[in-house]
mmCIF file with all atom_site columns, C-alpha atoms in Angstrom:
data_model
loop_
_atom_site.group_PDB
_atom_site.id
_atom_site.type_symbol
_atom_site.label_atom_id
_atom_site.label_alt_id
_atom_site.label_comp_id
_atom_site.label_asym_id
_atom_site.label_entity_id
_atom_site.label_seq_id
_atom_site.pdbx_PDB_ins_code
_atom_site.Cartn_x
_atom_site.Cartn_y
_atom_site.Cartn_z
_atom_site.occupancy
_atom_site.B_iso_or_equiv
_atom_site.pdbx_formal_charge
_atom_site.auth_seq_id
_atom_site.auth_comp_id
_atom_site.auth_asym_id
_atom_site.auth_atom_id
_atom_site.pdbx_PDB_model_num
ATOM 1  C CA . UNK I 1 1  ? 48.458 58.669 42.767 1.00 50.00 ? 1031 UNK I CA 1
ATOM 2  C CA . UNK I 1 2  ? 50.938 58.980 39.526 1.00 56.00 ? 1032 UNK I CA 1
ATOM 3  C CA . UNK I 1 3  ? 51.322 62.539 39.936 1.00 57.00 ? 1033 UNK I CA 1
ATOM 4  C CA . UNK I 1 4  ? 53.900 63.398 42.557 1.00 66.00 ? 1034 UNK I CA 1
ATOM 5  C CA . UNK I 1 5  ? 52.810 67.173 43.043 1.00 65.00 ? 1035 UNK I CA 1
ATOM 6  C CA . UNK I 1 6  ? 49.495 65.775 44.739 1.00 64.00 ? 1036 UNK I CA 1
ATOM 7  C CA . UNK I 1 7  ? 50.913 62.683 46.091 1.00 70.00 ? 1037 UNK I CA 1
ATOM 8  C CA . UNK I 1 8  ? 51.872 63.914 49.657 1.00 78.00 ? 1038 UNK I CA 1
ATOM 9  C CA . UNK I 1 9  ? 48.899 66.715 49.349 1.00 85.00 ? 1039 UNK I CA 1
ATOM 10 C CA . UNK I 1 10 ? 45.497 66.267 51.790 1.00 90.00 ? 1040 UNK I CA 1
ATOM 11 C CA . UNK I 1 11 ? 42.231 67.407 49.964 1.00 93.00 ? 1041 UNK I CA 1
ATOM 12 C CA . UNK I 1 12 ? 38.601 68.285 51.437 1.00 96.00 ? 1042 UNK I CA 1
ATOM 13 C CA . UNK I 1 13 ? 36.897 66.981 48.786 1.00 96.00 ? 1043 UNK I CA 1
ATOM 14 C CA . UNK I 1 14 ? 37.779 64.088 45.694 1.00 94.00 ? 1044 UNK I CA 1
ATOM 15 C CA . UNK I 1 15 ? 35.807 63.815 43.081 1.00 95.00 ? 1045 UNK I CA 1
ATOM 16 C CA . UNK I 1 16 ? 35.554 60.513 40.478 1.00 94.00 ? 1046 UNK I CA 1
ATOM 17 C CA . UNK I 1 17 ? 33.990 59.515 37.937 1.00 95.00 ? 1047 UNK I CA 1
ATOM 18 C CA . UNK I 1 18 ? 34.968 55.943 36.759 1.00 93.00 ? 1048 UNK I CA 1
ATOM 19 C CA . UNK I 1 19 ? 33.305 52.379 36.855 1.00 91.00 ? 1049 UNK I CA 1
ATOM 20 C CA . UNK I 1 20 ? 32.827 50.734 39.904 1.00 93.00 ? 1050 UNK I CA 1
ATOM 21 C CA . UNK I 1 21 ? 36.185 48.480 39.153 1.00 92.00 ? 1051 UNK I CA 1
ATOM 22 C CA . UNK I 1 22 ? 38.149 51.446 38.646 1.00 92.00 ? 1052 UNK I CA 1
ATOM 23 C CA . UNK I 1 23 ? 37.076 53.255 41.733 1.00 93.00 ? 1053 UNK I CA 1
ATOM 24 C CA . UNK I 1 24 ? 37.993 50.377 44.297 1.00 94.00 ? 1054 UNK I CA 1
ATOM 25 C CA . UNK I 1 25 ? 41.418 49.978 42.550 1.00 91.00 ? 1055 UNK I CA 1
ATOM 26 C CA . UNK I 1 26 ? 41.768 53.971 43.510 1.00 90.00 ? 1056 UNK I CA 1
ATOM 27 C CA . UNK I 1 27 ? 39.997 53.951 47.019 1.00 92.00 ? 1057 UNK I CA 1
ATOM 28 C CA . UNK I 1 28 ? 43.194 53.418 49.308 1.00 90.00 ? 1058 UNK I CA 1
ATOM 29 C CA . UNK I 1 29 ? 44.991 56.341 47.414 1.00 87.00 ? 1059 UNK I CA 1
ATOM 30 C CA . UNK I 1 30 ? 41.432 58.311 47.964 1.00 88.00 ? 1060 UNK I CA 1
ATOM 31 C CA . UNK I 1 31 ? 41.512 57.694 51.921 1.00 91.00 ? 1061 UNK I CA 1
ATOM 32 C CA . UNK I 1 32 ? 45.432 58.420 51.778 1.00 89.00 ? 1062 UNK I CA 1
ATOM 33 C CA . UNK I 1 33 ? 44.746 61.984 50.587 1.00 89.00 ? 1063 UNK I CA 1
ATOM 34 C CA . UNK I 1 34 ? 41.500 63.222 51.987 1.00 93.00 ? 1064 UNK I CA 1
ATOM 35 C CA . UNK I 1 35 ? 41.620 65.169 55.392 1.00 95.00 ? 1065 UNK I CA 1
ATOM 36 C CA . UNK I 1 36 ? 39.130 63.589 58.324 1.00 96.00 ? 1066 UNK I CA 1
ATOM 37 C CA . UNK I 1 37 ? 35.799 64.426 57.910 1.00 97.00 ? 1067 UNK I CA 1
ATOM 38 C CA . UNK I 1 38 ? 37.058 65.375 54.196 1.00 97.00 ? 1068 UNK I CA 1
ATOM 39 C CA . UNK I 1 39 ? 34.657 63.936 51.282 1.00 97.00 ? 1069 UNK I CA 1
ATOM 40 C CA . UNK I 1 40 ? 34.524 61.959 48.495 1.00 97.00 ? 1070 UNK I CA 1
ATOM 41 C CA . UNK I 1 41 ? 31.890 62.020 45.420 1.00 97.00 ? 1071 UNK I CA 1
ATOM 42 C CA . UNK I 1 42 ? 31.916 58.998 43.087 1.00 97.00 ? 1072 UNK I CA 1
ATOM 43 C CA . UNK I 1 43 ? 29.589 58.729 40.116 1.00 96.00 ? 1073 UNK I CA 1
ATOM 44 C CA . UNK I 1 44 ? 30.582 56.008 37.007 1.00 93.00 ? 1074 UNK I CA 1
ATOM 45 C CA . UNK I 1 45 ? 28.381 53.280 39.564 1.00 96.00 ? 1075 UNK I CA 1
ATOM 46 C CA . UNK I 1 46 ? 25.149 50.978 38.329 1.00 97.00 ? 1076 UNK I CA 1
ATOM 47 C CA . UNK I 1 47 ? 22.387 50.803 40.576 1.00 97.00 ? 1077 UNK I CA 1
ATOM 48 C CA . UNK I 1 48 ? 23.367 47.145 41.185 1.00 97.00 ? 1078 UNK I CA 1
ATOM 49 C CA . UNK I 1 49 ? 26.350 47.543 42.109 1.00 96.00 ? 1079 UNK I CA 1
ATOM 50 C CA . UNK I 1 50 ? 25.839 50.430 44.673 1.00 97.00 ? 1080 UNK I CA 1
ATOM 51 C CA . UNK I 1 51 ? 25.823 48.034 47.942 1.00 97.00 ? 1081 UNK I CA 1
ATOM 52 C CA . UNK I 1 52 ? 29.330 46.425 47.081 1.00 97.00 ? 1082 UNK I CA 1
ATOM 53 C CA . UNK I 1 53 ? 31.193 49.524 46.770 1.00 97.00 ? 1083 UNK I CA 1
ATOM 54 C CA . UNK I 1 54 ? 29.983 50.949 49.641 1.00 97.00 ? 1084 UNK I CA 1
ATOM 55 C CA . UNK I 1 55 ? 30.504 48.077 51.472 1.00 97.00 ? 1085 UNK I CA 1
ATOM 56 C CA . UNK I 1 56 ? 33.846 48.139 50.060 1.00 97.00 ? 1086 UNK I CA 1
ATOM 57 C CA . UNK I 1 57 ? 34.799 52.053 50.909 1.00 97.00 ? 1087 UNK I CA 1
ATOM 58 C CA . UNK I 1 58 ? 33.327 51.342 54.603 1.00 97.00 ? 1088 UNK I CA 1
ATOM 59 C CA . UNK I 1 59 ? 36.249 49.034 54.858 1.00 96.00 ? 1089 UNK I CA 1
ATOM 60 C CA . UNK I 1 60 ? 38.450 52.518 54.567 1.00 95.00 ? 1090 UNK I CA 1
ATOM 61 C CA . UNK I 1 61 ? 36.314 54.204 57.063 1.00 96.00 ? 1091 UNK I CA 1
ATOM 62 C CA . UNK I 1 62 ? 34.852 55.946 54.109 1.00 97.00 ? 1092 UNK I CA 1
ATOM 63 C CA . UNK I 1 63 ? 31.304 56.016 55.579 1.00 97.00 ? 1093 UNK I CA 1
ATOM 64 C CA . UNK I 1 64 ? 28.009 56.675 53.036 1.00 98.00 ? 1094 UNK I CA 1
ATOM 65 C CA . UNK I 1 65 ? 26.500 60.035 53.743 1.00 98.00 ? 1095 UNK I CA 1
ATOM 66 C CA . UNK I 1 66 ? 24.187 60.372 50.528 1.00 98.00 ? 1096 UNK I CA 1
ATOM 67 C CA . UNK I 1 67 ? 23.099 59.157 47.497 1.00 98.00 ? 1097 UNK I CA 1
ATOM 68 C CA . UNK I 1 68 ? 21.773 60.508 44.460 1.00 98.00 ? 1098 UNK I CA 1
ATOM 69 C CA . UNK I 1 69 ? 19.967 58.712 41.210 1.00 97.00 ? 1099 UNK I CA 1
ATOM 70 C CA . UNK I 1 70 ? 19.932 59.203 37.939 1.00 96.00 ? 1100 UNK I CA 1
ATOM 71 C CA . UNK I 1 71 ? 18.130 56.321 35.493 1.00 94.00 ? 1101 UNK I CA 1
ATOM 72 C CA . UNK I 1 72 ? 20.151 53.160 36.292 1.00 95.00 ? 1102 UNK I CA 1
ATOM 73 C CA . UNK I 1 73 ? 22.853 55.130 37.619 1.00 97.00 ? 1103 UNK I CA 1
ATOM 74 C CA . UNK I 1 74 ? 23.687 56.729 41.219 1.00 97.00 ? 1104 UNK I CA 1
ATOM 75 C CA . UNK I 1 75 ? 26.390 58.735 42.571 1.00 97.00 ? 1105 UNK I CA 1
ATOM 76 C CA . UNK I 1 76 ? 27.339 58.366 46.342 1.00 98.00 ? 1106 UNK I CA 1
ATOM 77 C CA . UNK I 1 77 ? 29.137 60.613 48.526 1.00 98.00 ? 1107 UNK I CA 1
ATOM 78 C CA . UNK I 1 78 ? 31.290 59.209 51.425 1.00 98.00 ? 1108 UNK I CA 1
ATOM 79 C CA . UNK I 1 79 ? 32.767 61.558 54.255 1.00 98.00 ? 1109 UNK I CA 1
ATOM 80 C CA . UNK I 1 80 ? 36.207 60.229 56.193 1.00 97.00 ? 1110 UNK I CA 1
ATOM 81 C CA . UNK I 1 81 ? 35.966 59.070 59.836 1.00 92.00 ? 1111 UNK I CA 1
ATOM 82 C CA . UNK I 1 82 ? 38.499 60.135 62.237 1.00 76.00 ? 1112 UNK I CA 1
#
């Protein structure tokens, strides 16, 4: 994160709304800050490319807990493992 007021901060719950590119580039900074069992709600993703970026945030132990569609869009919500 750029701003150093939240940079050594934990959160319950991130919120994003960016392209899928943009939210992997941001995903290790996400984990970084969110408390276990904290969440985090992306939106910005195409339908299509829903399975790569969750396989991607698995990789962070950011684990899929629901999704929710709009047109050719969807948002996902992830929760932290311990």
């Amino acid at each position: 994160l750029k701003c150093n007021y939240l940079r050594n901060k934990e959160f319950d719950l991130i919120v994003s709304n960016m392209l899928c590119n943009a939210q992997k580039k941001i995903v290790k900074d996400c984990y970084k800050c969110l408390k276990v069992k904290g969440r985090v709600i992306i939106s910005g993703i195409l339908v299509e490319q829903m399975n790569d970026i969750i396989s991607y945030f698995k990789k962070f132990n950011l684990n899929l807990e629901k999704k929710i569609y709009s047109s050719n869009w969807v948002a996902l919500i992830f929760i932290k493992s311990g």
